[in-house]
Coordinates of C-alpha atoms in Angstrom, one line a residue:
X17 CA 61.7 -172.7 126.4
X18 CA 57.9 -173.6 126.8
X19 CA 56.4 -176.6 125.9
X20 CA 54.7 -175.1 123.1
X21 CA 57.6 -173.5 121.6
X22 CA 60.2 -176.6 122.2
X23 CA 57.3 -178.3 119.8
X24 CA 57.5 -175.5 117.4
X25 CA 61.2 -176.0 117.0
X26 CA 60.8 -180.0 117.0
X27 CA 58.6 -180.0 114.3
X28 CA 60.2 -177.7 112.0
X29 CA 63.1 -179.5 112.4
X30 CA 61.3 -182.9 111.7
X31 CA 59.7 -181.4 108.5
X32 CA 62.9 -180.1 107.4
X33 CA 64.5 -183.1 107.5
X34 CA 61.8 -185.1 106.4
X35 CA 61.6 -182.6 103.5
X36 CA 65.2 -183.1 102.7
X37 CA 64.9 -187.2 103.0
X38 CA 61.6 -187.2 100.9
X39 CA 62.8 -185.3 97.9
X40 CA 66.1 -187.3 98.4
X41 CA 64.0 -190.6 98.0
X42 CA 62.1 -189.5 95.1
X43 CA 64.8 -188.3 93.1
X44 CA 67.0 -191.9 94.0
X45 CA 64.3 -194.0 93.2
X46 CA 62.7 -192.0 90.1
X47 CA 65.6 -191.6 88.3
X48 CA 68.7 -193.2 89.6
X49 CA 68.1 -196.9 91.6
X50 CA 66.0 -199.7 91.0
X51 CA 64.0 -201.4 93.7
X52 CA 67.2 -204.6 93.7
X53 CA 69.9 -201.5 94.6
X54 CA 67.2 -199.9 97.3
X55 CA 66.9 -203.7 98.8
X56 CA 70.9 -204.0 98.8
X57 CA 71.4 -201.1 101.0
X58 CA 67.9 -201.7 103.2
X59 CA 69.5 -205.3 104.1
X60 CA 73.3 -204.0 104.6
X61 CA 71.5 -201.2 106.7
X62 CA 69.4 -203.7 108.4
X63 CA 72.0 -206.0 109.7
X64 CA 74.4 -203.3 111.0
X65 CA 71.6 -201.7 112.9
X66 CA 70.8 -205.3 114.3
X67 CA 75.2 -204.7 116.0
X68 CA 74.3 -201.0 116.5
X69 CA 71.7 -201.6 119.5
X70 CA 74.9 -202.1 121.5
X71 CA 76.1 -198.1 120.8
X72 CA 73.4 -196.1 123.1
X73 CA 72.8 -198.3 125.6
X74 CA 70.4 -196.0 127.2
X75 CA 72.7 -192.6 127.6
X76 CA 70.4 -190.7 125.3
X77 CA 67.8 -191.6 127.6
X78 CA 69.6 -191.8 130.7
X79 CA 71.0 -188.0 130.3
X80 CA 67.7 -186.3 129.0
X81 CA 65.7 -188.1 131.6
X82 CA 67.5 -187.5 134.6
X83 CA 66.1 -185.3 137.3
X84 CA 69.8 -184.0 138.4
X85 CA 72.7 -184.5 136.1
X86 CA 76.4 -184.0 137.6
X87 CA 78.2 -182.1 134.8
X88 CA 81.3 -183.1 135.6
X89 CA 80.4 -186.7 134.8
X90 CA 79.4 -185.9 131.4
X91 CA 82.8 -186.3 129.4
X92 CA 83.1 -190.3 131.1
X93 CA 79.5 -191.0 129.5
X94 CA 80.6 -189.8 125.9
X95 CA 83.9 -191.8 126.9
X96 CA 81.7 -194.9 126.7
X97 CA 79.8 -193.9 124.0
X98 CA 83.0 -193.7 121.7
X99 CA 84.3 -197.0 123.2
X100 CA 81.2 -198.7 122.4
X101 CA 80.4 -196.9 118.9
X102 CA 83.8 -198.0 117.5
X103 CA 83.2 -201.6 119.1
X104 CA 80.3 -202.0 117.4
X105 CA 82.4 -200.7 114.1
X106 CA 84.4 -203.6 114.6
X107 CA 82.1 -206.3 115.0
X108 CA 80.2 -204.9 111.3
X109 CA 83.2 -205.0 109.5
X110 CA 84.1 -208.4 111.0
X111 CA 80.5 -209.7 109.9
X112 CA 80.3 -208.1 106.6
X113 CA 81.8 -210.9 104.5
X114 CA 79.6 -213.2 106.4
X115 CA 76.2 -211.3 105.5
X116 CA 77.6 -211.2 102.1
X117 CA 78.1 -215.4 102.0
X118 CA 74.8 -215.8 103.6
X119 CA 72.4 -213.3 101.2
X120 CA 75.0 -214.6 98.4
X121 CA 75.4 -210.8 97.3
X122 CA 79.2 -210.0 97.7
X123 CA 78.2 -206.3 96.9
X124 CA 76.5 -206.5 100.7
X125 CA 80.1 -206.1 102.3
X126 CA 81.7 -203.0 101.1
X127 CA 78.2 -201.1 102.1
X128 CA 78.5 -203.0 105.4
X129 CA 82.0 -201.1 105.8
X130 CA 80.9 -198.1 104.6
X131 CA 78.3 -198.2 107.3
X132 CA 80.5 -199.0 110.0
X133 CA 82.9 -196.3 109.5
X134 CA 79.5 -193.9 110.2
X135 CA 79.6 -195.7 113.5
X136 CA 83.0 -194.3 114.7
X137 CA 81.9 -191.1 114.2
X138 CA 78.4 -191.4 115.2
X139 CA 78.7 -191.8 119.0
X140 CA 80.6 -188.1 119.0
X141 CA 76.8 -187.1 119.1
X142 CA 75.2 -189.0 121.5
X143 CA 75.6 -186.7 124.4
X144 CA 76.0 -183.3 123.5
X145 CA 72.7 -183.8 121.7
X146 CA 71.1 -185.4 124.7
X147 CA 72.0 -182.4 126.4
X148 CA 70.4 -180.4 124.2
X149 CA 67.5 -182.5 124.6
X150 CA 67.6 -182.2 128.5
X151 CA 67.6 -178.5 128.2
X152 CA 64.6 -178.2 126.0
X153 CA 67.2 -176.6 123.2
X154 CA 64.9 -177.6 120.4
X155 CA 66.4 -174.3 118.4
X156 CA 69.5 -175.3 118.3
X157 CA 68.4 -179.3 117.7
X158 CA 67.1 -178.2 114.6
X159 CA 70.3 -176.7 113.4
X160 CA 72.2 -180.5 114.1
X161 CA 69.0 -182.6 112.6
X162 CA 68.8 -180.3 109.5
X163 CA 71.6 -180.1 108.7
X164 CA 72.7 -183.7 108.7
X165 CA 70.3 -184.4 107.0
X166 CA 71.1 -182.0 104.3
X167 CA 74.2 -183.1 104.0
X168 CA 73.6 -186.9 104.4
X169 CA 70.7 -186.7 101.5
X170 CA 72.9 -184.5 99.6
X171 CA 75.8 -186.9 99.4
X172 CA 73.4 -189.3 98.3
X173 CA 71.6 -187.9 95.8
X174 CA 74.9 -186.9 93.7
X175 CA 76.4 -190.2 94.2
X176 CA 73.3 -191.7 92.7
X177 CA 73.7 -189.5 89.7
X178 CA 77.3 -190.6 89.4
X179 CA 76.3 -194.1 88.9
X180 CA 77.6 -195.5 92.6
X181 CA 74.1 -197.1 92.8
X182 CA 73.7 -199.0 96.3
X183 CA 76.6 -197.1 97.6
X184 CA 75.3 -194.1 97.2
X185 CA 73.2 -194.6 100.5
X186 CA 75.8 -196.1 102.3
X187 CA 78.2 -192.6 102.0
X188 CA 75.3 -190.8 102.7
X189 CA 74.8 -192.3 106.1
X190 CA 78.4 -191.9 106.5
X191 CA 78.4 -187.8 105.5
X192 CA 74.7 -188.1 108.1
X193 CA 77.2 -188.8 110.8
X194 CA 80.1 -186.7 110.3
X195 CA 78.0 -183.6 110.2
X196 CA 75.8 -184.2 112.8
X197 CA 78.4 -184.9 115.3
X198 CA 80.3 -181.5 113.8
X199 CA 77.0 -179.9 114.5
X200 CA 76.5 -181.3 117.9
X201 CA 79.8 -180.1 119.3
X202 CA 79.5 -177.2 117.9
X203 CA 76.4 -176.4 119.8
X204 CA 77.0 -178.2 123.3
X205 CA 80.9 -179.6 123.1
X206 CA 81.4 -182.5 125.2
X207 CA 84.9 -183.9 125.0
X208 CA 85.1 -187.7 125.7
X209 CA 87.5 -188.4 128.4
X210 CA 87.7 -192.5 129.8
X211 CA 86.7 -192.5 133.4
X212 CA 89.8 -193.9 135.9
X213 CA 87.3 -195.8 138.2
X214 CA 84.0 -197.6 137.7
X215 CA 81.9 -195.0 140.1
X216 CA 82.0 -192.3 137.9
X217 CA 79.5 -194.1 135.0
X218 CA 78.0 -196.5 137.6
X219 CA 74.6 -194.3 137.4
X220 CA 74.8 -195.0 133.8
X221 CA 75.6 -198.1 133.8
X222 CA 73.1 -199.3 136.2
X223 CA 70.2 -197.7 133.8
X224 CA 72.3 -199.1 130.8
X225 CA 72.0 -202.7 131.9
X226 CA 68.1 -203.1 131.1
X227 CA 68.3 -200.6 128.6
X228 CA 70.3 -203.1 126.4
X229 CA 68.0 -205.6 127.0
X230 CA 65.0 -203.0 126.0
X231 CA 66.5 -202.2 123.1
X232 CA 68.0 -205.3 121.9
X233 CA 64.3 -206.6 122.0
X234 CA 62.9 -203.6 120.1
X235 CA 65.9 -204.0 117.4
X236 CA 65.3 -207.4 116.4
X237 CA 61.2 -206.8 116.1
X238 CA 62.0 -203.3 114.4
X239 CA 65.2 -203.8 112.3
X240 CA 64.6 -207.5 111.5
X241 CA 62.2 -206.7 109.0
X242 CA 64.3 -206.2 105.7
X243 CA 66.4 -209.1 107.0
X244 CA 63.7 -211.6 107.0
X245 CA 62.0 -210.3 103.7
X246 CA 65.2 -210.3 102.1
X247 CA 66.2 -213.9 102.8
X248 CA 62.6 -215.2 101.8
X249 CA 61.6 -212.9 99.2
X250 CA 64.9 -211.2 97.6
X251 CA 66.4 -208.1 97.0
X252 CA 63.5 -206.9 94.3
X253 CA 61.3 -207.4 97.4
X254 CA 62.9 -206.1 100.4
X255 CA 63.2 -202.8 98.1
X256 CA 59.6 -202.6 97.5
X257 CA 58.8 -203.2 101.1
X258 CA 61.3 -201.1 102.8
X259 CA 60.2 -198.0 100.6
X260 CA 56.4 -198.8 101.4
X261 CA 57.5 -198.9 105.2
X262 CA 59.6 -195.8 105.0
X263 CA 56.8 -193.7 103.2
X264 CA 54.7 -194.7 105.8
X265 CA 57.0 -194.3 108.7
X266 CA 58.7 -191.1 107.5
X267 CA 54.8 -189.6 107.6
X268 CA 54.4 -190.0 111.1
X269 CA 57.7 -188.7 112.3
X270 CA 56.6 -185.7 110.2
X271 CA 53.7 -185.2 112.0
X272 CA 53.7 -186.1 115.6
X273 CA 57.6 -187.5 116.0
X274 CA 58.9 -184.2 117.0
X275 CA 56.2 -183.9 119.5
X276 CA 57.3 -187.0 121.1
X277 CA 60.5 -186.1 121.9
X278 CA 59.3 -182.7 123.4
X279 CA 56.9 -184.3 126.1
X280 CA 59.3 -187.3 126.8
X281 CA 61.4 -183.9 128.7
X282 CA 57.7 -182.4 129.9
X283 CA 56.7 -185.4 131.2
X284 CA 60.1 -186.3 133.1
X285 CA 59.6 -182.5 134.7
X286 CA 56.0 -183.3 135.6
X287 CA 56.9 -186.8 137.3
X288 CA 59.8 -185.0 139.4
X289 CA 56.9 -182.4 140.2
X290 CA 54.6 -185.1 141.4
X291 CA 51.9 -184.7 139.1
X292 CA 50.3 -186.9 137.7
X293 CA 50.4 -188.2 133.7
X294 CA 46.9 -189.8 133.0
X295 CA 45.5 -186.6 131.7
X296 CA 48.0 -185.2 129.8
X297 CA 48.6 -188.4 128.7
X298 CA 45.2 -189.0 127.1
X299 CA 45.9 -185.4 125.6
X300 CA 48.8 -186.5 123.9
X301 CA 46.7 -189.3 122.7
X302 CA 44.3 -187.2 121.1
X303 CA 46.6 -185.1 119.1
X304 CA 48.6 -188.0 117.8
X305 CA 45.7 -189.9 116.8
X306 CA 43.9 -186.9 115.3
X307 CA 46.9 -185.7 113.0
X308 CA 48.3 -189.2 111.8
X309 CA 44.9 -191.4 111.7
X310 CA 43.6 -188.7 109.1
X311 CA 47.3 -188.9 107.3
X312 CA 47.7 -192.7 107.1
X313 CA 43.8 -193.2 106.0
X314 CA 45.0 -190.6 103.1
X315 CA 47.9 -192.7 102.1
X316 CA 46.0 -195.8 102.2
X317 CA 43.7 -194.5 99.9
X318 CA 45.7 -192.6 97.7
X319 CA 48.4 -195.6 97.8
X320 CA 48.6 -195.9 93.6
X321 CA 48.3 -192.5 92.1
X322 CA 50.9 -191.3 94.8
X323 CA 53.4 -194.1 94.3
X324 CA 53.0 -193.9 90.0
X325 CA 53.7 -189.8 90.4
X326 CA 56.2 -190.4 93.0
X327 CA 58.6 -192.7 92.2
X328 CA 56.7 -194.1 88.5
X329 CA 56.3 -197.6 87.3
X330 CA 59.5 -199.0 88.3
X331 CA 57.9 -199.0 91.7
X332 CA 54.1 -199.8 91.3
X333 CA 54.6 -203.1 93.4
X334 CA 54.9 -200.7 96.6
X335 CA 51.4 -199.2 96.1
X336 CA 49.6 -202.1 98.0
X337 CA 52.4 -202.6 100.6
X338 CA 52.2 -198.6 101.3
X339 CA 48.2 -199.5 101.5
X340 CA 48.6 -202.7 104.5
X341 CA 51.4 -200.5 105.9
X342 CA 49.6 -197.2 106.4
X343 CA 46.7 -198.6 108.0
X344 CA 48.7 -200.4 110.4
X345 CA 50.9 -197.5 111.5
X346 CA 46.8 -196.3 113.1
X347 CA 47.6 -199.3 115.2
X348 CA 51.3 -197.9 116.4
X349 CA 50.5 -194.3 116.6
X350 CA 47.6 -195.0 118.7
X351 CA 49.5 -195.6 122.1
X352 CA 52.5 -192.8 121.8
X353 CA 55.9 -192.9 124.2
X354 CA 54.9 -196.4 125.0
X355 CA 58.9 -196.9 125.9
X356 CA 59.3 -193.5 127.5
X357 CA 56.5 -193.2 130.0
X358 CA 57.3 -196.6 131.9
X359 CA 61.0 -195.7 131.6
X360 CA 60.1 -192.7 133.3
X361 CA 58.3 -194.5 135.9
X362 CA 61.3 -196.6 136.9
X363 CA 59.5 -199.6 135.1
X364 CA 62.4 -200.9 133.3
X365 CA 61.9 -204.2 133.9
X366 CA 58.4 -205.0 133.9
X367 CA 58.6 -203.3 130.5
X368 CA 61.7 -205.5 129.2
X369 CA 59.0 -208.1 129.4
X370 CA 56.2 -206.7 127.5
X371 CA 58.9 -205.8 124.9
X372 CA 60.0 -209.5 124.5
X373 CA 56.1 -210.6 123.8
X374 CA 56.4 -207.6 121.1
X375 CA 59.7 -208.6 119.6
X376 CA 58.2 -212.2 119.6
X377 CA 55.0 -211.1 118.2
X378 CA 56.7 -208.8 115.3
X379 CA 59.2 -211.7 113.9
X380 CA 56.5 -214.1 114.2
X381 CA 54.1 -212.8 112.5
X382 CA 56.1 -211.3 109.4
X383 CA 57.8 -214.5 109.1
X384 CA 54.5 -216.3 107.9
X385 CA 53.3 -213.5 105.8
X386 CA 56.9 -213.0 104.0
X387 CA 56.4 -217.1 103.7
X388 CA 53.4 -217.0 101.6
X389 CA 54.2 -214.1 99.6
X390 CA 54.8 -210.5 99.9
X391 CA 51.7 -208.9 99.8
X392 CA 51.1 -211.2 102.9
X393 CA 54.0 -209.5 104.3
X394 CA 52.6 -206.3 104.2
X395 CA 49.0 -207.4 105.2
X396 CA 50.8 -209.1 108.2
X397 CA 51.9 -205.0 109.3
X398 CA 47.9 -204.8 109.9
X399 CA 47.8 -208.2 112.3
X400 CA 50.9 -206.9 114.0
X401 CA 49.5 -203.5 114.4
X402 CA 46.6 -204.8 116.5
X403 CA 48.6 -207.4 118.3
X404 CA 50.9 -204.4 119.1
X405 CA 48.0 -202.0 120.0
X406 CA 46.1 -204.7 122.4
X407 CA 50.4 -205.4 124.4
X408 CA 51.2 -201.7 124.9
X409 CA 47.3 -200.1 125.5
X410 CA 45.9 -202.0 127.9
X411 CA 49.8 -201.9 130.1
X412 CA 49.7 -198.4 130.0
X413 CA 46.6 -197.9 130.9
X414 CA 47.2 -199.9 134.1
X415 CA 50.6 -198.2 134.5
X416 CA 49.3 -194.4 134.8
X417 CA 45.8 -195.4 136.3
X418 CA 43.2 -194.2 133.5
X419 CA 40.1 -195.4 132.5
X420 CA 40.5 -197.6 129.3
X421 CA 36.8 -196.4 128.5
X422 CA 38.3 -192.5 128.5
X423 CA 41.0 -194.0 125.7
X424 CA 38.3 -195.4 124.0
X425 CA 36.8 -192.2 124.0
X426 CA 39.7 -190.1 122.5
X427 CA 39.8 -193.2 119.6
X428 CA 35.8 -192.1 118.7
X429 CA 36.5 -188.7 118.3
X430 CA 40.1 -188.7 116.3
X431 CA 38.5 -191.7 114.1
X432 CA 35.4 -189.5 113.3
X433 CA 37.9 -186.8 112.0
X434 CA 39.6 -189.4 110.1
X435 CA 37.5 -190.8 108.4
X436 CA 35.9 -186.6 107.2
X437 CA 39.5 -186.8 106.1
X438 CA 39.7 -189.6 103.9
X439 CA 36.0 -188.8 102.6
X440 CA 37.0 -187.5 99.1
X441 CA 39.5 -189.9 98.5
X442 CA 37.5 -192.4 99.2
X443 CA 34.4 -191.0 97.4
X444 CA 36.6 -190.9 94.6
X445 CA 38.1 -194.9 94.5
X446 CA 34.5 -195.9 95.2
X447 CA 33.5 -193.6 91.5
X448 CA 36.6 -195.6 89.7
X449 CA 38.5 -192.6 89.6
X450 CA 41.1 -193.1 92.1
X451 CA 43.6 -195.4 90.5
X452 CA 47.2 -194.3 89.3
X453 CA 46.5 -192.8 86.8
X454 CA 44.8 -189.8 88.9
X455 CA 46.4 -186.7 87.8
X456 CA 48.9 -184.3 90.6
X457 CA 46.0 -181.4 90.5
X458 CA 42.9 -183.8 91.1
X459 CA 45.0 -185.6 94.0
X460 CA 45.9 -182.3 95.4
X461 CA 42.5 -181.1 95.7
X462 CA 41.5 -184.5 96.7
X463 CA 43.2 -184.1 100.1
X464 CA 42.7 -180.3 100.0
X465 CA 39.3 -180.5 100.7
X466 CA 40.2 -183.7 103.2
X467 CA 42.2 -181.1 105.2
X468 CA 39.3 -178.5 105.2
X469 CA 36.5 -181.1 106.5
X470 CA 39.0 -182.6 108.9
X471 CA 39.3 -179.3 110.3
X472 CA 35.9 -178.6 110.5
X473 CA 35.5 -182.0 112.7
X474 CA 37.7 -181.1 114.6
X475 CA 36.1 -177.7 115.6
X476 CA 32.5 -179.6 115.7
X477 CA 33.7 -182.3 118.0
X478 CA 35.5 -180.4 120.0
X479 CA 39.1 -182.0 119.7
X480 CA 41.6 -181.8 121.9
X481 CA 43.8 -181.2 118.9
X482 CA 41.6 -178.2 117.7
X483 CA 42.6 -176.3 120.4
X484 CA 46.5 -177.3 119.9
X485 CA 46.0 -176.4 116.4
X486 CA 44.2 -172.8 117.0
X487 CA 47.5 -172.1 119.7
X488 CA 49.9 -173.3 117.2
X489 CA 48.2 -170.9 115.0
X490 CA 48.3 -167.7 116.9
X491 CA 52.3 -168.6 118.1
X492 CA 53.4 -168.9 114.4
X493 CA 51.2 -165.6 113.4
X494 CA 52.1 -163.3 116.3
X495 CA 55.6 -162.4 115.4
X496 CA 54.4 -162.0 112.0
X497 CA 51.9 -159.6 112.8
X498 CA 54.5 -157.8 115.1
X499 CA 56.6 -157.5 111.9
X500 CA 53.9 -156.0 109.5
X501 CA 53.0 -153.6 112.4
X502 CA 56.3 -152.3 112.3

């Protein structure tokens, strides 16, 4: 499958699910949970993940990044991957009643459980979906993500209306992980076997050694978050929070997360080539700046009406949250694969250190906003941004050799187009008629007419992205012109 193609699949798997997950957090919120409940689960779910670092260890990586792969090795890695995934189940269901006494909220246990029975299933799908990673089977990806998701947001969504409030969520990541490792095996079965000696993981397990580390350090900045909110602020606040950072994050793995995924395999074929990844790095650059710098300016400006017509009063503290958040994530987006590439590279360990400074940099800093209040807390997601921006842009730039003047250069263009984007919207706050109570049809037009000028500056510029957009184009209209022909 092409490059192209691989990213046609990838994103119409990441807009299905994100589809399914949107409309499943609307209708939770709207009608069914009250920021406390969504805080409840966004701490359980927090402090599980915090155990859960220990359940990859890297395979994912290790398998799809490989440049040969000895097949009959693969049963011994999803061996592990079991043995880990139900290790960590135990550890979570040991530490439940803990997080319960230490939050004070006994209702924190049984979602703890709940969550860790999705980890015994859960590692059933770590390498049959590597695999299909590896082999650039984005088609059949999208079946697996898809439809887990249907089913996981599905579970949810009726629980909710049943009145199992909190624990609604918590099933639903349980029903997320049965069908996705169903789905998984269906596609590329991998039947976990225990390896008899040490040598046959050893290649794993070397790579899986600074991978903890890696990811341990990106857990605790990452999954900390709620945790920290939670115990300063309380559950009210951690829901508001987590929702603003989900809209937010959910956005750009709508746009440009699939893409991700597809070049992490291009750019592992490209290194074993021997070519180098400055320039098409800088391309990806472009693209991912161009699509989520024009998004997150739109949600930043349209922060209130969106969150009142969304999810309705209940939920009007997010609107400034979303607002710091959203112009933050222009910070993250703006240096793409910063794990992958030096992973890639055989930089492991030189990037275990930057990842500390991170980790340190992340707690830090959302520790003294959540301290002073919340909307400090999501301000702080701005600071962070460019603290995060300034670690990860100038290493990579000294890792693959480019110019940081050329990255500079790719920022000028894809912030022109953003800000054509967010011209109406912000025309329109600036005339007093861009607070929450905007109405659905003037909103939609609103970013309508964003879309059209952002397009437009992206032809006049002359974007990188305009071409991928014009190719994207002609793929998705050529076998629709090949039907109406017949």
């Amino acid at each position: 499958m092409s490059v192209r193609g691989a990213a046609l699949w990838s994103m119409g798997a990441q807009y299905a699910t994100f589809t399914v997950q949107f409309a499943a957090s609307v209708i939770i919120s709207r009608f069914f949970l009250l920021p406390a409940d969504v805080g409840l689960f966004s701490i359980a779910l927090a402090a599980a993940m915090l155990v859960s670092i220990f359940q990859d260890l890297g395979i994912t990586r290790f398998i799809s990044g490989q440049p040969q792969m000895e097949p009959g090795a693969l049963p011994f890695y999803a061996g592990v991957a079991v043995t880990i995934g139900w290790s960590v189940a135990l550890v979570v269901t040991l530490a439940a009643p803990l997080v319960a006494h230490l939050y004070e909220e006994p209702a924190l246990a049984p979602l703890l459980w709940l969550i860790a029975a999705s980890y015994l299933i859960t590692p059933y799908a770590t390498v049959p979906a590597a695999l299909l990673v590896r082999a650039m089977d984005f088609r059949a990806l999208f079946k697996v993500n898809a439809g887990s998701a249907l089913a996981g947001n599905g579970t949810a969504v009726a629980l909710a209306a049943m009145g199992f409030g909190a624990g609604s969520l918590a099933w639903g990541v349980l029903a997320t992980a049965l069908v996705r490792a169903a789905l998984a095996n269906w596609q590329r079965p991998v039947r976990p076997r225990l390896p008899r000696v040490l040598a046959a993981v050893r290649p794993m397990l070397g790579f899986s050694s600074m991978s903890f580390v890696l990811s341990a350090s990106a857990a605790i900045g990452q999954r900390s978050q709620d945790l920290i909110v939670g115990r300063l602020l309380g559950l009210a606040a951690t829901g508001l929070f987590s929702r603003a950072s989900a809209l937010a994050g959910q956005l750009t793995t709508l746009l440009t997360g699939a893409i991700g995924t597809v070049f992490y395999a291009a750019f592992a074929r490209k290194r074993d080539a021997g070519e180098p990844l400055a320039e098409p790095y800088l391309h990806l650059v472009a693209c991912y700046t161009a699509l989520n710098w024009a998004a997150m300016l739109g949600l930043a400006l349209a922060a209130e009406p969106l969150v009142m017509l969304l999810y309705g009063p209940n939920w009007m503290g997010t609107a400034s949250l979303l607002r710091w958040t959203a112009l933050g994530e222009i910070f993250f987006v703006a240096v793409p694969l910063q794990m992958d590439v030096p992973l890639l590279l055989g930089q492991i360990r030189r990037l275990v250190w930057v990842n500390l400074l991170d980790t340190f940099a992340a707690v830090a800093i959302l520790t003294a906003g959540a301290w002073i209040s919340l909307e400090a807390a999501g301000l702080s997601r701005i600071a962070y941004g460019f603290v995060w921006w300034v670690i990860y842009a100038s290493y990579l730039a000294r890792l693959m050799a480019f110019p940081f003047t050329a990255l500079l250069r790719v920022y000028l263009r894809s912030g022109t187009c953003a800000l054509a984007a967010g011209l109406p919207l912000l025309l329109a706050r600036w005339s007093g008629h861009g607070g929450a109570e905007m109405p659905f049809l003037h909103l939609l037009a609103l970013s309508g007419l964003g879309v059209g000028l952002w397009l437009i500056t992206l032809a006049l510029t002359r974007h990188p992205a305009w071409g991928e957009v014009r190719a994207m184009l002609t793929a998705l209209a050529t076998p629709l012109r090949a039907r109406l022909g017949r």
